[in-house]
mmCIF file of C-alpha atoms in Angstrom:
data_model
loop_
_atom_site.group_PDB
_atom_site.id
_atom_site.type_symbol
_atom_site.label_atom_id
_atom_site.label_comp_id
_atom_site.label_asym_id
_atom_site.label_seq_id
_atom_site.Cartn_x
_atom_site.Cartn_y
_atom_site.Cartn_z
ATOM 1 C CA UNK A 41 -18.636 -50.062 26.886
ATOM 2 C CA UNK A 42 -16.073 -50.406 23.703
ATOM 3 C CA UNK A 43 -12.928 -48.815 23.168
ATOM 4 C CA UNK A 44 -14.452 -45.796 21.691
ATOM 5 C CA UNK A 45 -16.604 -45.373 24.432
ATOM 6 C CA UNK A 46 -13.716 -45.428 27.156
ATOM 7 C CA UNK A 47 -11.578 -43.371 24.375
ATOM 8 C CA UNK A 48 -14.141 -40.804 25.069
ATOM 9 C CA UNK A 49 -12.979 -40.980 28.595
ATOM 10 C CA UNK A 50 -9.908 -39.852 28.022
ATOM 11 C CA UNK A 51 -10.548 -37.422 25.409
ATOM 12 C CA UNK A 52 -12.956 -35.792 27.637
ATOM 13 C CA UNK A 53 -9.908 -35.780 30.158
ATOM 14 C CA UNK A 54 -7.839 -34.297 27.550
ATOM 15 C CA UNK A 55 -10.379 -30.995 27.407
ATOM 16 C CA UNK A 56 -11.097 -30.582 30.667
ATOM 17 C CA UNK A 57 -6.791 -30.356 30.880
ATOM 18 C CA UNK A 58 -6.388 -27.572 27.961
ATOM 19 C CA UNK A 59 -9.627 -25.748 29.665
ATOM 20 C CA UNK A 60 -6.782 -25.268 33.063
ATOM 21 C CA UNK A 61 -4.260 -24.376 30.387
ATOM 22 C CA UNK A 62 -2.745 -27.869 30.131
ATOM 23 C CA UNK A 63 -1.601 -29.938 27.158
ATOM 24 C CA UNK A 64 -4.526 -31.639 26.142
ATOM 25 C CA UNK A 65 -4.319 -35.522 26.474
ATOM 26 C CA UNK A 66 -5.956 -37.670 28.353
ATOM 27 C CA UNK A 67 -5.955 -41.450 29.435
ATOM 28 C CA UNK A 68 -8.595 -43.597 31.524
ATOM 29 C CA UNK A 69 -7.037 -47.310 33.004
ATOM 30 C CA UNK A 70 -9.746 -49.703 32.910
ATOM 31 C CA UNK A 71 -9.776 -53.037 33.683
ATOM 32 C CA UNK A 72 -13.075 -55.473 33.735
ATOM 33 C CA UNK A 73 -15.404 -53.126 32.287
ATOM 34 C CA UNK A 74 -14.545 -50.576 35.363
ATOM 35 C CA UNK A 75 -12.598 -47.210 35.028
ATOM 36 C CA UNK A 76 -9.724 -47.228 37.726
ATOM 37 C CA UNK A 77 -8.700 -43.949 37.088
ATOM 38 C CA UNK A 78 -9.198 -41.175 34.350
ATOM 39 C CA UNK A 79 -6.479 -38.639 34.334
ATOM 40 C CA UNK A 80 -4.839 -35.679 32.060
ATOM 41 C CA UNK A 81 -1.403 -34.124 31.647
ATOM 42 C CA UNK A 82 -1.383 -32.041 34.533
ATOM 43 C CA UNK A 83 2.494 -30.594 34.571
ATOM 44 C CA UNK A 84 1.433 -27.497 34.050
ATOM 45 C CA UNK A 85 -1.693 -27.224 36.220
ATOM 46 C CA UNK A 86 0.707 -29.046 38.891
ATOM 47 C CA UNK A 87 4.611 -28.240 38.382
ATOM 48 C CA UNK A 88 4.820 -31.536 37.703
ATOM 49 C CA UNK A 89 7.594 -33.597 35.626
ATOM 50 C CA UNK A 90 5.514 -36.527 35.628
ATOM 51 C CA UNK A 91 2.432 -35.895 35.296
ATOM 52 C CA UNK A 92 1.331 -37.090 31.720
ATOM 53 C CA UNK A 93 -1.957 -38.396 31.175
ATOM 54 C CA UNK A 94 -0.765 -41.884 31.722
ATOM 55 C CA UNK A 95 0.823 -41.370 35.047
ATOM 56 C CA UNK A 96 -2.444 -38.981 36.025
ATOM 57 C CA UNK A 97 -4.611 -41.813 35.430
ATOM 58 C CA UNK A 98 -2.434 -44.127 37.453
ATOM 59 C CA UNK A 99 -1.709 -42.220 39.928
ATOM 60 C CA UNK A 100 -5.771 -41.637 40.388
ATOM 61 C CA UNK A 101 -6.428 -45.512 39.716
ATOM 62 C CA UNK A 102 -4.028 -45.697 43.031
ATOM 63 C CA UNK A 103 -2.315 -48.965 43.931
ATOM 64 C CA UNK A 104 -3.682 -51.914 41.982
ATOM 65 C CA UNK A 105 -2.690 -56.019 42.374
ATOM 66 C CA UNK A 106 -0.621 -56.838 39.712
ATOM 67 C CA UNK A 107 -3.445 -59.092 38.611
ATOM 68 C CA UNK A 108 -5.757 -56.383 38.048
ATOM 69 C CA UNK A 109 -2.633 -54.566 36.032
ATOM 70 C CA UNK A 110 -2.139 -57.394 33.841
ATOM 71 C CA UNK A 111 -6.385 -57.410 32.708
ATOM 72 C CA UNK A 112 -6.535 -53.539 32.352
ATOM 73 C CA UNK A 113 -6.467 -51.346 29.370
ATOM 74 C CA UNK A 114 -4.542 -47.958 29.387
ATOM 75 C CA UNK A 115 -6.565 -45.932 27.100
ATOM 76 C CA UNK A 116 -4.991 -42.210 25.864
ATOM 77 C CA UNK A 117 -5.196 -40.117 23.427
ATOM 78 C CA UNK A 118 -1.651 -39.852 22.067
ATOM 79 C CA UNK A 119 0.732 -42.269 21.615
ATOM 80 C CA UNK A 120 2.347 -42.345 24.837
ATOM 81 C CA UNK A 121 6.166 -41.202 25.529
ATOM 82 C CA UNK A 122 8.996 -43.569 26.746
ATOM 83 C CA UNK A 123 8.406 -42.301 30.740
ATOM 84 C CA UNK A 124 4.572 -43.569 30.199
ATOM 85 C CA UNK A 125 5.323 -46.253 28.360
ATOM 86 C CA UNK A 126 7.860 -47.529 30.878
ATOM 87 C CA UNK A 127 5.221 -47.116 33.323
ATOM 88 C CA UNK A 128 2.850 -49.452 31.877
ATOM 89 C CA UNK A 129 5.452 -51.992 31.668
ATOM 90 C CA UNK A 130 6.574 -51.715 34.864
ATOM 91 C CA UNK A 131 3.198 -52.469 36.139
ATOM 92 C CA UNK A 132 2.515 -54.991 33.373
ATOM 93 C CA UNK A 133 -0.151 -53.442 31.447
ATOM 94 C CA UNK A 134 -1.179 -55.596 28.407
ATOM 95 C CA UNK A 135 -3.359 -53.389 26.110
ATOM 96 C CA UNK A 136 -3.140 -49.845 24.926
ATOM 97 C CA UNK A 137 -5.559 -47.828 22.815
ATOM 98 C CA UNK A 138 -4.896 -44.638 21.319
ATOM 99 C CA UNK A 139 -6.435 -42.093 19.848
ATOM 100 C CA UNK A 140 -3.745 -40.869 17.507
ATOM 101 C CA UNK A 141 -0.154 -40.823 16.807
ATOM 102 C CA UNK A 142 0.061 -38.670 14.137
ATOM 103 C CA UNK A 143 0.774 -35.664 16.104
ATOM 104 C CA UNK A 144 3.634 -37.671 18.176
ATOM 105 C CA UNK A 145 5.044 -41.027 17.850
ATOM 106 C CA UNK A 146 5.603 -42.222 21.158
ATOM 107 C CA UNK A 147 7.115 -45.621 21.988
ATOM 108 C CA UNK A 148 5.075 -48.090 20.159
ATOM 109 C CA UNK A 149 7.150 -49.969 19.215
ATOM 110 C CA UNK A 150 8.853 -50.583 22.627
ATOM 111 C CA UNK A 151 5.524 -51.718 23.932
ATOM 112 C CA UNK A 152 4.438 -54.298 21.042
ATOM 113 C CA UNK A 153 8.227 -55.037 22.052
ATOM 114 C CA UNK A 154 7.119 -56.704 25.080
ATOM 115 C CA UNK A 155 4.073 -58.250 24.296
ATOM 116 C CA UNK A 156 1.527 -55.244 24.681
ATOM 117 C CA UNK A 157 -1.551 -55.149 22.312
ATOM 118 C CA UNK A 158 -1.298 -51.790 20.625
ATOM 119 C CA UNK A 159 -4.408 -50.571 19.104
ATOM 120 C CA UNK A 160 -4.231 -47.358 17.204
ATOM 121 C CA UNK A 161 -7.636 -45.552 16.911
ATOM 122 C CA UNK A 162 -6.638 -42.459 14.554
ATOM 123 C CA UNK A 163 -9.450 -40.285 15.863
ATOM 124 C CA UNK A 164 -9.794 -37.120 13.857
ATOM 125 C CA UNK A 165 -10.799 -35.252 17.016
ATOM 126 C CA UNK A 166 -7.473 -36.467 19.186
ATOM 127 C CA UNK A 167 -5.315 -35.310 15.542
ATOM 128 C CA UNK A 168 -6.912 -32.109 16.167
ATOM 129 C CA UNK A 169 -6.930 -31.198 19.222
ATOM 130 C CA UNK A 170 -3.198 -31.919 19.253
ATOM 131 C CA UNK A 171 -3.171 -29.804 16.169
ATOM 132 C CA UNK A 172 -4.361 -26.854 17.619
ATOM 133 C CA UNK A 173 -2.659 -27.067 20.616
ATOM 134 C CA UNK A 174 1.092 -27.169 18.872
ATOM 135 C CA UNK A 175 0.163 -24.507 16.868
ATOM 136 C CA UNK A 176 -0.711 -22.357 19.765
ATOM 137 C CA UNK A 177 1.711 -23.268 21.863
ATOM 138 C CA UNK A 178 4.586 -24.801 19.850
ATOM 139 C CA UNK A 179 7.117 -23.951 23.000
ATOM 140 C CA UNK A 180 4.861 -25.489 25.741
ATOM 141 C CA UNK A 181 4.341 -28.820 23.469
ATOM 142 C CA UNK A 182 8.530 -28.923 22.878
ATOM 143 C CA UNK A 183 8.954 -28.426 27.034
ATOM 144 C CA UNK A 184 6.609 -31.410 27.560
ATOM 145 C CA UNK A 185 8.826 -33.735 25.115
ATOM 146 C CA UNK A 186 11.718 -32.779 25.895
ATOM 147 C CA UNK A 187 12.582 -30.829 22.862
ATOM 148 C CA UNK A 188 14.416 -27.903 22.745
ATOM 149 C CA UNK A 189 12.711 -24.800 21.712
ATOM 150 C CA UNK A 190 13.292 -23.987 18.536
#
């Protein structure tokens, strides 16, 4: 499979999450050609303050050797926050596709910071799902940023 392939992963992740009444993103881990774990913001669905797409899909990929860490790929469909971000340095992550980050800039920059391959996809269908979601629920997307509610 190729990055849009295991993109598709994530985006399908990132439905399947607004179809609960989530936020809609989505992230696979994949290392070797294998999907550890596909996962979607589930804060809502859960209660959850962590639960981001990122974390989801870790937490499903469960505990990993830093070895396998260090080959694997985080792919998600927005550029990921600083919490998700510091998770895939923590665990040493090297690689991160994304669908889009016009909707939200996460922390890019901190990532290619430390050596992480950052590979920015700009799928329409990420920008638009994110789209429609703010739109419709401008005061759920601002609670799961941090932002205050305007």
């Amino acid at each position: 499979m190729n990055d849009l392939e295991f993109l598709s992963i994530a985006v399908e992740q990132a439905r399947v999450g607004r179809s609960e009444g989530g936020i809609p993103i989505g992230a696979a881990l994949v290392a070797d050609g294998v999907v550890l774990g596909a996962g979607r913001n589930r804060r809502v669905q859960e209660g959850s303050a962590i639960h981001h797409g990122e974390t989801n899909a870790l937490e499903i990929a469960g505990r990993q050797p830093a070895e396998v860490y260090g080959r694997s790929t985080m792919y998600t469909t927005l550029s990921p926050c600083h919490m998700c971000t510091g998770a895939m340095l923590l665990y040493g992550i090297k690689r991160v596709v994304i669908g889009e980050n016009r909707t939200f800039m996460g922390a890019e920059d901190l990532l290619r910071s430390h050596g992480v391959e950052v590979v920015v996809i700009d799928s329409e269908e990420c920008v638009q799902m994110m789209t429609d979601f703010i739109a419709a629920e401008p005061s759920l997307w601002n609670e799961d940023i941090g932002e205050p509610d305007a």
